[in-house]
Coordinates of N, CA and C in Angstrom, one line a residue:
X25 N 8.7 67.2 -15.5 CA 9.0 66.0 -14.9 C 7.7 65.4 -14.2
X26 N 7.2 64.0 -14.5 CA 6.6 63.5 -13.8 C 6.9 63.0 -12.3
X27 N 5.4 62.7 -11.3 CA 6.1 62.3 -10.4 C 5.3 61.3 -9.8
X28 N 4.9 60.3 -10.9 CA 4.2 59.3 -11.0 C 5.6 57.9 -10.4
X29 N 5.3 57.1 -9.5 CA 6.4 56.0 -9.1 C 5.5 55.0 -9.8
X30 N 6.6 53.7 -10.1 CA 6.3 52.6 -10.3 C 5.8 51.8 -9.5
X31 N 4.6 51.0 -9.9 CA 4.2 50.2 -8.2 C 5.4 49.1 -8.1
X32 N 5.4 49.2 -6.7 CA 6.7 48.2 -6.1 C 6.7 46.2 -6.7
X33 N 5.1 46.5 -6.9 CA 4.9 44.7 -6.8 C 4.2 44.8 -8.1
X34 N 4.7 43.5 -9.1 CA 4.0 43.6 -10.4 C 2.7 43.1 -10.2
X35 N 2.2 42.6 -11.1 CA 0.6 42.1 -10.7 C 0.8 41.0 -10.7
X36 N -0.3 40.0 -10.2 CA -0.4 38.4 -10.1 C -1.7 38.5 -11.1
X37 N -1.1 36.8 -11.8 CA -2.4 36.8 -12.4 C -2.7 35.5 -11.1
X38 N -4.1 36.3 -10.8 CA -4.9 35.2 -9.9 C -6.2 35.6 -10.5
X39 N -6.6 34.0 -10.2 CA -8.0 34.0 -10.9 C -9.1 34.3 -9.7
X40 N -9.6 34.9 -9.7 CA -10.7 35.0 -8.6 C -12.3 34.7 -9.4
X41 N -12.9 34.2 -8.4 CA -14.3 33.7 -8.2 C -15.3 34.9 -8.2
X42 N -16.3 34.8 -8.9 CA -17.2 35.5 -9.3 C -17.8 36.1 -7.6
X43 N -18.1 37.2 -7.6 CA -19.0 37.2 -6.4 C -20.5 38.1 -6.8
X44 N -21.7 37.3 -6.4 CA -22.9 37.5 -6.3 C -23.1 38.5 -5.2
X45 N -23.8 39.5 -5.6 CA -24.0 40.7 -4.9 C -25.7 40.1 -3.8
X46 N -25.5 40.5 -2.8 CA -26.6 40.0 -2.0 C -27.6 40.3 -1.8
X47 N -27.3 41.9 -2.3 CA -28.1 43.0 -2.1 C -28.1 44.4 -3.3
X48 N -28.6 43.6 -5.1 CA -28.3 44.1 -5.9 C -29.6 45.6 -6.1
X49 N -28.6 46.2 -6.4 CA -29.1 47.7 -6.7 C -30.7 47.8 -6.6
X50 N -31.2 46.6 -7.6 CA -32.3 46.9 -8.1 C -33.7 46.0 -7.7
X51 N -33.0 45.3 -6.5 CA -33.5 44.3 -5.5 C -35.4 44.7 -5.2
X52 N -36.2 44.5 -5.5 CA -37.3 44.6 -5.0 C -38.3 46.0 -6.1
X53 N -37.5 46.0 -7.1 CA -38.2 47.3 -8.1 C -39.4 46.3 -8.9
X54 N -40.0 47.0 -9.6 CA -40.9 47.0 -10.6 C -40.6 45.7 -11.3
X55 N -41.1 44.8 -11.7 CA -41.4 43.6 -12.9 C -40.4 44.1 -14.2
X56 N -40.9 45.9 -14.2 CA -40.5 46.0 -15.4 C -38.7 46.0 -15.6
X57 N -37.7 46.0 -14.6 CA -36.5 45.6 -14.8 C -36.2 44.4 -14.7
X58 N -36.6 43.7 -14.5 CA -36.3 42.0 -14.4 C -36.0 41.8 -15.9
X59 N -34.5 40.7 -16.3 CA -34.0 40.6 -16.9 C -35.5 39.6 -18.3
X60 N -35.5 39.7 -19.3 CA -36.3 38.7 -20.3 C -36.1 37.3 -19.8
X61 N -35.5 36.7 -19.4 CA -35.3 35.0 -18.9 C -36.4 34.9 -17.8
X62 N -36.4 35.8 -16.7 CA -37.3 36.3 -15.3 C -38.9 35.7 -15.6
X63 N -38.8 36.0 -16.8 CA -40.6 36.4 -17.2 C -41.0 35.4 -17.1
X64 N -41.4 34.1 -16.5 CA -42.3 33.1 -16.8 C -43.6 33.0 -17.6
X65 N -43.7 32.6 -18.2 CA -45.5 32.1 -18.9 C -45.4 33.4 -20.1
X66 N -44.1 33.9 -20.5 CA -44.1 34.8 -22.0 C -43.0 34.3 -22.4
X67 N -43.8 34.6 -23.5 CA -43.2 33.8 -24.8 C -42.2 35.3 -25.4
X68 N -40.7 35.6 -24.7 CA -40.5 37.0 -25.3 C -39.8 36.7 -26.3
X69 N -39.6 35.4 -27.0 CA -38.9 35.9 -28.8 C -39.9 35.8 -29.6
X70 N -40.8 36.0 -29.7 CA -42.0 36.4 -30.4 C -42.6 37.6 -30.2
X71 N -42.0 38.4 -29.4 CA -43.0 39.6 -29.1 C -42.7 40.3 -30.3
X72 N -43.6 40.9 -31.1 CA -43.1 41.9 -31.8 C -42.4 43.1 -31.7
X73 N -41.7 43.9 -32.7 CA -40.6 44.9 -32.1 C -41.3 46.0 -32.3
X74 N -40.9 46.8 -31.3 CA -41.2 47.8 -31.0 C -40.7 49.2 -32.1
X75 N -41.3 50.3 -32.0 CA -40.7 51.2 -33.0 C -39.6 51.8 -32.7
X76 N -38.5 52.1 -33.7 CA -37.2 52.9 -33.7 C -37.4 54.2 -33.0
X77 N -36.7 54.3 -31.8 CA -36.8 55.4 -30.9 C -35.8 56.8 -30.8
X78 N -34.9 56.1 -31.4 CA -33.2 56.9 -31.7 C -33.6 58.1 -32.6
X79 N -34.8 58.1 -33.6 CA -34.7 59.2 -34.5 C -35.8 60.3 -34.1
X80 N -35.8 60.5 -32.8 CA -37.3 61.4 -32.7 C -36.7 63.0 -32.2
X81 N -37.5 63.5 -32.4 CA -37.3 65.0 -31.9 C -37.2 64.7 -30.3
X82 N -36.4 65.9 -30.2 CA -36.3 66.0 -28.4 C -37.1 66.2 -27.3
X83 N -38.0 66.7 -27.9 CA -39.5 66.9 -27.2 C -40.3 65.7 -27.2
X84 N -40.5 65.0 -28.4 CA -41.5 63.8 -28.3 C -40.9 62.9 -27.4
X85 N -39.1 62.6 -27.6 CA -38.6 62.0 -27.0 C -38.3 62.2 -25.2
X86 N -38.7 63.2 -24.9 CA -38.6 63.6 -23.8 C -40.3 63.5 -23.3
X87 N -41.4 63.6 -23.8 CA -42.7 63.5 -23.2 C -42.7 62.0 -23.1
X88 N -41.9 61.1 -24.1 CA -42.5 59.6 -24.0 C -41.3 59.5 -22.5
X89 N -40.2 60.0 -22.2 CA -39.5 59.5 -21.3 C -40.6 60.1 -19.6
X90 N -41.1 61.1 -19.8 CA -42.0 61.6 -19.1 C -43.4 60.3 -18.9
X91 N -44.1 59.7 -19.5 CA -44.6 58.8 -19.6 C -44.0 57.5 -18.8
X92 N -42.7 57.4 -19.4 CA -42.3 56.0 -18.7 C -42.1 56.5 -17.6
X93 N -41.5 57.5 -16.9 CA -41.1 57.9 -15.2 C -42.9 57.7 -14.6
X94 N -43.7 58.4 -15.4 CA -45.0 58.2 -14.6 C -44.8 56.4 -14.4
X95 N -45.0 55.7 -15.3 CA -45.4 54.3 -15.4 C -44.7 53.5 -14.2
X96 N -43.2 54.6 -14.2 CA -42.3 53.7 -13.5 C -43.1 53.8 -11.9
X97 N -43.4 55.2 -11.6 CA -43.7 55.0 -10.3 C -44.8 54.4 -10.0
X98 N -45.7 54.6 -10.6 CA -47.0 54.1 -10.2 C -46.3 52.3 -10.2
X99 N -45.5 51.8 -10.9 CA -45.2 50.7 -10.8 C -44.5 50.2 -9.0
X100 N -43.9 51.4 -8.4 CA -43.0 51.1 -7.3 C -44.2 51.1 -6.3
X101 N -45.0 51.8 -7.0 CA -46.1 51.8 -5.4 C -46.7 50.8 -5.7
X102 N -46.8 49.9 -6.5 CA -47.5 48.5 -6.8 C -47.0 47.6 -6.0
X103 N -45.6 47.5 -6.4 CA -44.8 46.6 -6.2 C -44.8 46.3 -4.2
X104 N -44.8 47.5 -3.2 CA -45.0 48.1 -2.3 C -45.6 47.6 -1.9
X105 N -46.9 47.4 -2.4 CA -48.0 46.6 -2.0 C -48.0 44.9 -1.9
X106 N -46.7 44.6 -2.6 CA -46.3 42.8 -2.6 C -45.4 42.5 -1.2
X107 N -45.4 43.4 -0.7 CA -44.5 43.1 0.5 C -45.2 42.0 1.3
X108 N -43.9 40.7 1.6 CA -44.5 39.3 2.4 C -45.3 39.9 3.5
X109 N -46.6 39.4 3.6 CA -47.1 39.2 5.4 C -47.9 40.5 5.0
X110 N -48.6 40.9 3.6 CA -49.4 42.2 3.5 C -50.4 41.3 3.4
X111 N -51.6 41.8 4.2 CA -53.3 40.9 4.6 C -53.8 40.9 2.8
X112 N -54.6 39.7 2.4 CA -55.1 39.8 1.1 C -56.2 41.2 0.7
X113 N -56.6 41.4 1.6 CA -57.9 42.4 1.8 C -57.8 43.8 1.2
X114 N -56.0 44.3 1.8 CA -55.1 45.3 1.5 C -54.7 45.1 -0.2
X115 N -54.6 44.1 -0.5 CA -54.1 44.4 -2.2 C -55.4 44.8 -3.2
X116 N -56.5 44.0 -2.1 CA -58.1 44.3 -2.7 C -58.3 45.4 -3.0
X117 N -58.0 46.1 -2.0 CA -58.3 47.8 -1.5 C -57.5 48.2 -2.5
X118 N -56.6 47.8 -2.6 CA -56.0 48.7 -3.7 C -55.9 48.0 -5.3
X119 N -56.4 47.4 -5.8 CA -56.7 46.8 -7.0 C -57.1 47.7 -8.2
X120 N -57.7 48.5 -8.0 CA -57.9 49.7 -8.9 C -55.9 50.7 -9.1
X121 N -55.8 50.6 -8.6 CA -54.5 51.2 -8.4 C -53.3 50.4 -9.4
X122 N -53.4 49.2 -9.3 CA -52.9 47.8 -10.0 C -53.4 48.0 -11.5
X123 N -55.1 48.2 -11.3 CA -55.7 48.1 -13.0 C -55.0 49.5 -13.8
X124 N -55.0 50.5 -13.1 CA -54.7 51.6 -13.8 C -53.4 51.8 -14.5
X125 N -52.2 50.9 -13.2 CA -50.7 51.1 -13.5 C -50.6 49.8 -14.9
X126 N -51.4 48.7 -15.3 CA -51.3 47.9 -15.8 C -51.9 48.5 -16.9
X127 N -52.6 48.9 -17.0 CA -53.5 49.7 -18.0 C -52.8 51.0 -19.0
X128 N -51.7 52.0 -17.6 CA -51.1 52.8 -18.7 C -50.0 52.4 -19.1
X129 N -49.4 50.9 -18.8 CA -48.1 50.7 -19.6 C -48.3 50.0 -20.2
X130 N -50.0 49.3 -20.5 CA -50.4 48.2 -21.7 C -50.5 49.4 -23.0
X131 N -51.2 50.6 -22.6 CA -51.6 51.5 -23.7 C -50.0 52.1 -24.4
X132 N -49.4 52.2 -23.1 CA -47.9 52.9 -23.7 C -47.3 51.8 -25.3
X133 N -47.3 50.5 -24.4 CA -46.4 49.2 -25.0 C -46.9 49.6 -26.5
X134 N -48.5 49.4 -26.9 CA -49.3 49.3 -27.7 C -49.0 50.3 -29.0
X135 N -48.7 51.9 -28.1 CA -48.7 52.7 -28.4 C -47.0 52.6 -29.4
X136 N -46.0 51.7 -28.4 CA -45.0 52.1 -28.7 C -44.6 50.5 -30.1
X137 N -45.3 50.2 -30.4 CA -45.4 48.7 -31.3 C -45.4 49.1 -32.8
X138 N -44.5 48.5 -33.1 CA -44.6 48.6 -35.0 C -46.0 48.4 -35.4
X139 N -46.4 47.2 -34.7 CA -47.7 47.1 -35.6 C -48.3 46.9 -34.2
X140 N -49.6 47.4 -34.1 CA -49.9 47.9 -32.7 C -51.2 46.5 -32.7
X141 N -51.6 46.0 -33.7 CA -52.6 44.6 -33.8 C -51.9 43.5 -33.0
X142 N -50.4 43.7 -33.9 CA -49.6 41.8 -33.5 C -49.1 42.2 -32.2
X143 N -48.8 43.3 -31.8 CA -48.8 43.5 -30.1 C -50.0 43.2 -29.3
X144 N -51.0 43.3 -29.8 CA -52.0 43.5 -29.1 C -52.9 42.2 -29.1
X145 N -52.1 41.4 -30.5 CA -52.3 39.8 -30.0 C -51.8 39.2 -29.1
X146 N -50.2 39.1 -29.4 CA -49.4 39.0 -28.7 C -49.8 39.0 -27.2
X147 N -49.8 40.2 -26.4 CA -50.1 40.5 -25.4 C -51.3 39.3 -24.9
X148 N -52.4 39.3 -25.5 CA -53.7 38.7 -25.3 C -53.3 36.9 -25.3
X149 N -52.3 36.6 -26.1 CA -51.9 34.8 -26.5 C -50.9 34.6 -25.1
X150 N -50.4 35.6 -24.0 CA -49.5 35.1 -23.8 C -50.2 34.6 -22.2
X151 N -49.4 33.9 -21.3 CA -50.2 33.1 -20.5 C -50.1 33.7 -19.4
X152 N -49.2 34.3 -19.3 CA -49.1 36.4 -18.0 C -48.9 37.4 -18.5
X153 N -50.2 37.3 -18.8 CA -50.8 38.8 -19.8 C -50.2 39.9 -18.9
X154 N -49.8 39.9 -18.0 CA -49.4 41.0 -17.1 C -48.4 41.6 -16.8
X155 N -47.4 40.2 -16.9 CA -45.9 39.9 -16.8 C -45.4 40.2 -18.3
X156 N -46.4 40.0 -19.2 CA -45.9 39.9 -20.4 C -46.0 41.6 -20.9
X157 N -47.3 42.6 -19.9 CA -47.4 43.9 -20.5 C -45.7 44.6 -19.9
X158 N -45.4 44.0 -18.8 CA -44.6 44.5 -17.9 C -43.0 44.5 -18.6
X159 N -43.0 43.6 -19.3 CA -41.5 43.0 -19.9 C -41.7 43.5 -21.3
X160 N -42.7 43.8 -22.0 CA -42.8 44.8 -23.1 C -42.5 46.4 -22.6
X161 N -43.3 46.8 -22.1 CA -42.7 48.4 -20.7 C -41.4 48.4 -20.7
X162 N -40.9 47.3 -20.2 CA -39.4 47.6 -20.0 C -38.5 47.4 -21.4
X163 N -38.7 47.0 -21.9 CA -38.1 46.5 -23.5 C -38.2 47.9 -24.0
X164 N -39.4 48.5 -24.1 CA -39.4 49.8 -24.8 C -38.8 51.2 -23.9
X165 N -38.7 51.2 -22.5 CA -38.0 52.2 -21.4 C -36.8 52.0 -22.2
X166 N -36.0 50.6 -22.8 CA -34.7 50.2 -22.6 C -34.3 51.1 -23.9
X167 N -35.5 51.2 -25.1 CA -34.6 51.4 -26.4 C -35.1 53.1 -26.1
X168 N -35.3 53.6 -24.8 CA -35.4 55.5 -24.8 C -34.0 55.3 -24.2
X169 N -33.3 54.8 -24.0 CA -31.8 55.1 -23.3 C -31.8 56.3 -22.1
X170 N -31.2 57.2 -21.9 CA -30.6 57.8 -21.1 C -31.4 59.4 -21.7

């Protein structure tokens, strides 16, 4: 015998109002999760596609996921450094830090491109060569899944 009750009150259909979160999860991370719309000055339906990621061995696929966790962090300590009311002097100091994190997720993207030329145009035509390495990063994290 179950001893599961019936709830006393049936349900209402009430329509409720969307509510915007104020303080979403992912508030203040890396460039590289900001949704494709975010991206200003890239052109993202032209970027070329990226290679099929679903069929790899568990090792390759596990060193490239190893790759993006590096990419990711060096990306949070970037981002760290955007905080309002940080002196310009301070981002200077660390500008090498910027070139390097920018540099291993342009080589990754490149790395991760059907045709590694039309990316590498791509990349170079768009008008936030930066923004645009950053939203290719995350396009290719997206198709390693879980």
């Amino acid at each position: 015998m179950s001893n599961i009750t019936a709830p006393s009150e049936t349900p209402r259909d009430v329509e409720q109002e969307a509510i915007t979160d104020a303080a979403p999860a992912l508030a203040g991370v890396g460039p590289e999760f900001l949704p494709a719309e975010a991206a200003e000055g890239v052109d993202v339906e032209s970027m070329p596609p990226l290679k099929e990621l679903s069929r790899l061995l568990p090792s390759k696929r596990t060193k490239i996921k190893a790759q993006v966790a590096s990419i990711a962090q060096r990306a949070q300590g970037v981002d760290a450094l955007r905080v309002e009311g940080v002196d310009e002097s301070v981002l200077l100091n660390h500008l090498g830090e910027v070139a390097d994190m920018i540099e291993a997720a342009e080589t990754f993207v490149l790395d991760m491109a059907q045709d590694r030329d039309a990316m590498e145009a791509w990349l170079i035509e768009q008008e936030q060569g930066e923004s645009a390495v950053m939203l290719a990063f995350s396009k290719a994290s997206e198709a390693l899944g879980n």
